[in-house]
PDB file of C-alpha atoms in Angstrom:
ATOM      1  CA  UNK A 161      49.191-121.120  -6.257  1.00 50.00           C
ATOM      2  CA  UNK A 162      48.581-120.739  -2.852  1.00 55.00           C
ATOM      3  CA  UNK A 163      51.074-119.821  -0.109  1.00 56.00           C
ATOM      4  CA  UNK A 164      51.199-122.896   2.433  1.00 64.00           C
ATOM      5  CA  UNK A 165      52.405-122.670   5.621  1.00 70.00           C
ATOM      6  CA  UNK A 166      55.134-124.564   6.998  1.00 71.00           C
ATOM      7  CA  UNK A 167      54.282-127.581   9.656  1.00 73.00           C
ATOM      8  CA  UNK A 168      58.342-127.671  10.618  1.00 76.00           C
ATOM      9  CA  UNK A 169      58.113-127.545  14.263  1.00 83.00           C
ATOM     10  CA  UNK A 170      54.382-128.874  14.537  1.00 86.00           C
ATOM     11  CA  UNK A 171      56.009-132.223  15.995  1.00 87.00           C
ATOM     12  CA  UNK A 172      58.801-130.549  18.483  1.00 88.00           C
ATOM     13  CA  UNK A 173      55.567-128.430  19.893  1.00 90.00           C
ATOM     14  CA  UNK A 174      53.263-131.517  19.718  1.00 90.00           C
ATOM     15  CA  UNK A 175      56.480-133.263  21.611  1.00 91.00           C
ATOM     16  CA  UNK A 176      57.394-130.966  23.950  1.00 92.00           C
ATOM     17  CA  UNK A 177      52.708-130.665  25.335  1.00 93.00           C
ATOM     18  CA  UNK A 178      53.305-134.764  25.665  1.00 95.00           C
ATOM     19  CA  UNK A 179      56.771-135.205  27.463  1.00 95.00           C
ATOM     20  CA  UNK A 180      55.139-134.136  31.042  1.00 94.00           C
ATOM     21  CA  UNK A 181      52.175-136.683  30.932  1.00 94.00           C
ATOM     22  CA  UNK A 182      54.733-139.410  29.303  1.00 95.00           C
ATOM     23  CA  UNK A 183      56.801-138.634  32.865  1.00 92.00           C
ATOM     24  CA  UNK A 184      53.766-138.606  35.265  1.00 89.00           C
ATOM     25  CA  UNK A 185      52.658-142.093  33.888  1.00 92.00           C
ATOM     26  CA  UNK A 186      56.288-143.172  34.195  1.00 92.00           C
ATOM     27  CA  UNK A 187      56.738-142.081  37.547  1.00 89.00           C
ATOM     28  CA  UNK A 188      53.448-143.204  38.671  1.00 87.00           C
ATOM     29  CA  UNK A 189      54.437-146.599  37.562  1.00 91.00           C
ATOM     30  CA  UNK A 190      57.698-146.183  39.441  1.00 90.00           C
ATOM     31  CA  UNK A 191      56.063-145.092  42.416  1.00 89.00           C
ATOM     32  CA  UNK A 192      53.502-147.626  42.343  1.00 90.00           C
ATOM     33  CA  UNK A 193      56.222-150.322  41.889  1.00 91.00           C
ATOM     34  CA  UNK A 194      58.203-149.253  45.167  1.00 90.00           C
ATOM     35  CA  UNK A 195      54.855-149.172  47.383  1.00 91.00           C
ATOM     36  CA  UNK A 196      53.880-152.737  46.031  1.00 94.00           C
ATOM     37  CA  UNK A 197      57.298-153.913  46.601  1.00 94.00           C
ATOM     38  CA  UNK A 198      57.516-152.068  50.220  1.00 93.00           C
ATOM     39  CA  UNK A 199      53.842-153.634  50.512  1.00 95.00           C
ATOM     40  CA  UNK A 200      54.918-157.199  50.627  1.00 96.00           C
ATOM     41  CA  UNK A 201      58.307-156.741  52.491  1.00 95.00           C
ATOM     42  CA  UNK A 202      55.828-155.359  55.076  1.00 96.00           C
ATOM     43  CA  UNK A 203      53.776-158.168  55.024  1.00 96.00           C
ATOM     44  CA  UNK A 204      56.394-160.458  54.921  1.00 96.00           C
ATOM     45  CA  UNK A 205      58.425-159.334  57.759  1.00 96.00           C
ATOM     46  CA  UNK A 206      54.776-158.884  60.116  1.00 96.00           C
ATOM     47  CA  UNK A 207      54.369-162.442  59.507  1.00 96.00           C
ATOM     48  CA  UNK A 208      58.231-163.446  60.577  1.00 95.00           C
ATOM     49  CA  UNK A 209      57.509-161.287  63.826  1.00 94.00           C
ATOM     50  CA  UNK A 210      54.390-162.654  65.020  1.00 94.00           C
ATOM     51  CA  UNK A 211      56.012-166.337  64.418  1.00 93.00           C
ATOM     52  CA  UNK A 212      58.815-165.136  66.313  1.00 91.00           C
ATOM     53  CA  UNK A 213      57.176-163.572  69.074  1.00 90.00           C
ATOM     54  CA  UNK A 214      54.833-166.757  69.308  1.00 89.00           C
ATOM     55  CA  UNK A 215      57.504-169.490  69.506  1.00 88.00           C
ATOM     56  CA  UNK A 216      60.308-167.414  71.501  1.00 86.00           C
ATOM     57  CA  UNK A 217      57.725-164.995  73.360  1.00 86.00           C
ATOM     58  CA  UNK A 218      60.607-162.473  73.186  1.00 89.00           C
ATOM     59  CA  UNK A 219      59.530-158.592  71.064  1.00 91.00           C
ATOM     60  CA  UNK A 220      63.641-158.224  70.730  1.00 93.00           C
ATOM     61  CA  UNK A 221      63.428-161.556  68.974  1.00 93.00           C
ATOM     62  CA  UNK A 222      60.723-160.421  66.877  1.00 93.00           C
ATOM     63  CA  UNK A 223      61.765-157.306  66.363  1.00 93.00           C
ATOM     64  CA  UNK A 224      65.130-158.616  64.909  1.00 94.00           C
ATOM     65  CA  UNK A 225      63.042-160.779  62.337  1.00 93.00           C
ATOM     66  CA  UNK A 226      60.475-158.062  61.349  1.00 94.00           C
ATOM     67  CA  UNK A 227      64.224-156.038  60.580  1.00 93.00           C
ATOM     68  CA  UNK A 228      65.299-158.803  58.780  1.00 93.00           C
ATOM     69  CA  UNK A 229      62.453-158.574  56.426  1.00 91.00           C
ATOM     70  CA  UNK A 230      62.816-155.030  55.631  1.00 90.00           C
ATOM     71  CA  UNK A 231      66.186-154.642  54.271  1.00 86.00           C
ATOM     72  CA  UNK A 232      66.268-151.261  52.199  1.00 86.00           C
ATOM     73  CA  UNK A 233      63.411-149.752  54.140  1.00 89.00           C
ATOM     74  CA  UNK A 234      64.437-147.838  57.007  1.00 87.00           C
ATOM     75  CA  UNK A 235      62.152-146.763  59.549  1.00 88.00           C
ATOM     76  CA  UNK A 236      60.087-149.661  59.959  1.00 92.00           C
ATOM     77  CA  UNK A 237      57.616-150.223  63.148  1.00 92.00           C
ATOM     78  CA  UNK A 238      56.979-153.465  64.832  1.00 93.00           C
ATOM     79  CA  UNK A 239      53.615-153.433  66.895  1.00 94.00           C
ATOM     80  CA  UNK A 240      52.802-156.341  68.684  1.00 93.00           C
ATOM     81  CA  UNK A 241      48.801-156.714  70.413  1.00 90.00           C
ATOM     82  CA  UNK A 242      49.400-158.646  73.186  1.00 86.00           C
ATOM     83  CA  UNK A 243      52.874-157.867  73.231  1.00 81.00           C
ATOM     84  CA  UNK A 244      53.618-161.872  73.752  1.00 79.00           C
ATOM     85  CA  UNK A 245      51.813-165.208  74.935  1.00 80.00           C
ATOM     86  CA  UNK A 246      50.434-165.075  77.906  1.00 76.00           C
ATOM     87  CA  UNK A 247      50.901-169.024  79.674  1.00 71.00           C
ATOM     88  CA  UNK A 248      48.494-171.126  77.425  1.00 64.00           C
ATOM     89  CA  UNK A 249      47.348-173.085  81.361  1.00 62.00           C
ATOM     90  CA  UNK A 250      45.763-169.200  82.599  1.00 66.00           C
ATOM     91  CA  UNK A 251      44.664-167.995  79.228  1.00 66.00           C
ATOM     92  CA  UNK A 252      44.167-170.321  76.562  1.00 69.00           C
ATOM     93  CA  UNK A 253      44.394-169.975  72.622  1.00 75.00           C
ATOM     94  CA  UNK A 254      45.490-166.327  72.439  1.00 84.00           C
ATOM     95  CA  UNK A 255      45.721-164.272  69.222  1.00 89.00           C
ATOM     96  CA  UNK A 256      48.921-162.424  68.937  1.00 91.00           C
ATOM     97  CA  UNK A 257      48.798-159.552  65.853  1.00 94.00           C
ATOM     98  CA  UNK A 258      51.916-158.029  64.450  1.00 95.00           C
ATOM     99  CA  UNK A 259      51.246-154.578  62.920  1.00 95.00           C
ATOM    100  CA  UNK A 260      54.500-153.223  60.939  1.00 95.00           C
ATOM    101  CA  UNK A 261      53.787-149.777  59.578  1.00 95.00           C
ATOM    102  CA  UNK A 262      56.178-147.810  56.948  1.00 94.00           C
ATOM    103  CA  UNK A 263      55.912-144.323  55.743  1.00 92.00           C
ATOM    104  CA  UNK A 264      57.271-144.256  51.992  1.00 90.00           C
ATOM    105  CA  UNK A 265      57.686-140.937  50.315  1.00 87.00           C
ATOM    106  CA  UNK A 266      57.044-140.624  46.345  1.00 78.00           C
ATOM    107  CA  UNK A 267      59.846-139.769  44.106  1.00 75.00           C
ATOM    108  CA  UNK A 268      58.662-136.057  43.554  1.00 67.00           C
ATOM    109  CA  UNK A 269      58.833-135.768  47.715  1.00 69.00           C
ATOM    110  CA  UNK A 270      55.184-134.914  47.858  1.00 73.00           C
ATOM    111  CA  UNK A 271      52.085-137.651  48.566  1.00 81.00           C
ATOM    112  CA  UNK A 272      53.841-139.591  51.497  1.00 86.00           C
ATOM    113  CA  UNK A 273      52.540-143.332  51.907  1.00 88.00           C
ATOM    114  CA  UNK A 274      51.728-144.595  54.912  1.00 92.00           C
ATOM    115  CA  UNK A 275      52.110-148.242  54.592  1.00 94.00           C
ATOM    116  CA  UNK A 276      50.916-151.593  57.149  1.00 95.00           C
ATOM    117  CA  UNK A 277      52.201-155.355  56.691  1.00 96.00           C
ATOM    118  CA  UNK A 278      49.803-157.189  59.683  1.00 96.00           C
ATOM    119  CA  UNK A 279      49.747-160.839  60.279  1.00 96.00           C
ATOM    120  CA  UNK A 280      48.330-163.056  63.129  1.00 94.00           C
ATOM    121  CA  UNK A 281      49.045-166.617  64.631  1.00 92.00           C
ATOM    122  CA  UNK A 282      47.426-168.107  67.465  1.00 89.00           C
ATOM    123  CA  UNK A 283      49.789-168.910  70.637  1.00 84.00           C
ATOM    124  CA  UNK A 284      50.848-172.111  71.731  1.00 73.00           C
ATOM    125  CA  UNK A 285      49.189-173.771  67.796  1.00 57.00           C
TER     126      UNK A 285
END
């Protein structure tokens, strides 16, 4: 007979060269999740701003609902290009663009996101 050799930890060594690419695709996912999620608050809140700014033509106003739209993210900034309507008789049908930009860090601290919600309306329409 021949002398066989025992396969009793093949599977914990097998295991144990998996685990860490099992926890980078998790993670990954994870991460992925947050900056899709952080995406569309973004978006979300630029469009609330530049409605804001447009009917009130106040940036306090608008900055308030652009906060309101990013609860859980701290850190958020409100851009506004023109920073309000100018009067519709001088300068008629104005674009006003709300840029909100959000820096996300990953879960392992390194790769940080730079993330931008931007939505536009025209004044006084």
């Amino acid at each position: 007979m021949k002398n066989q050799r025992s396969e009793k930890g093949a599977a914990a060594v097998e295991f144990a060269l998996v685990v860490p690419l099992l926890f980078l695709i998790l993670f990954g996912i994870i991460d992925f999740g947050r900056a899709y999620n952080a995406q569309i608050s973004l978006t979300q809140a630029a469009r609330a701003a530049v409605r804001s700014l447009v009917v009130s033509n106040d940036t306090a106003k608008a900055d308030t609902a652009a906060f309101a739209n990013t609860v859980g993210l701290s850190g958020v900034v409100p851009v506004y290009s023109p920073a309000g309507c100018p009067n519709p008789a001088t300068v008629p049908a104005t674009t006003v663009t709300a840029t909100v930009t959000y820096t996300l860090d990953a879960i392992g601290g390194f790769l940080p996101l730079t993330l931008t919600g931007t939505a536009s309306m025209q004044c006084g329409g």
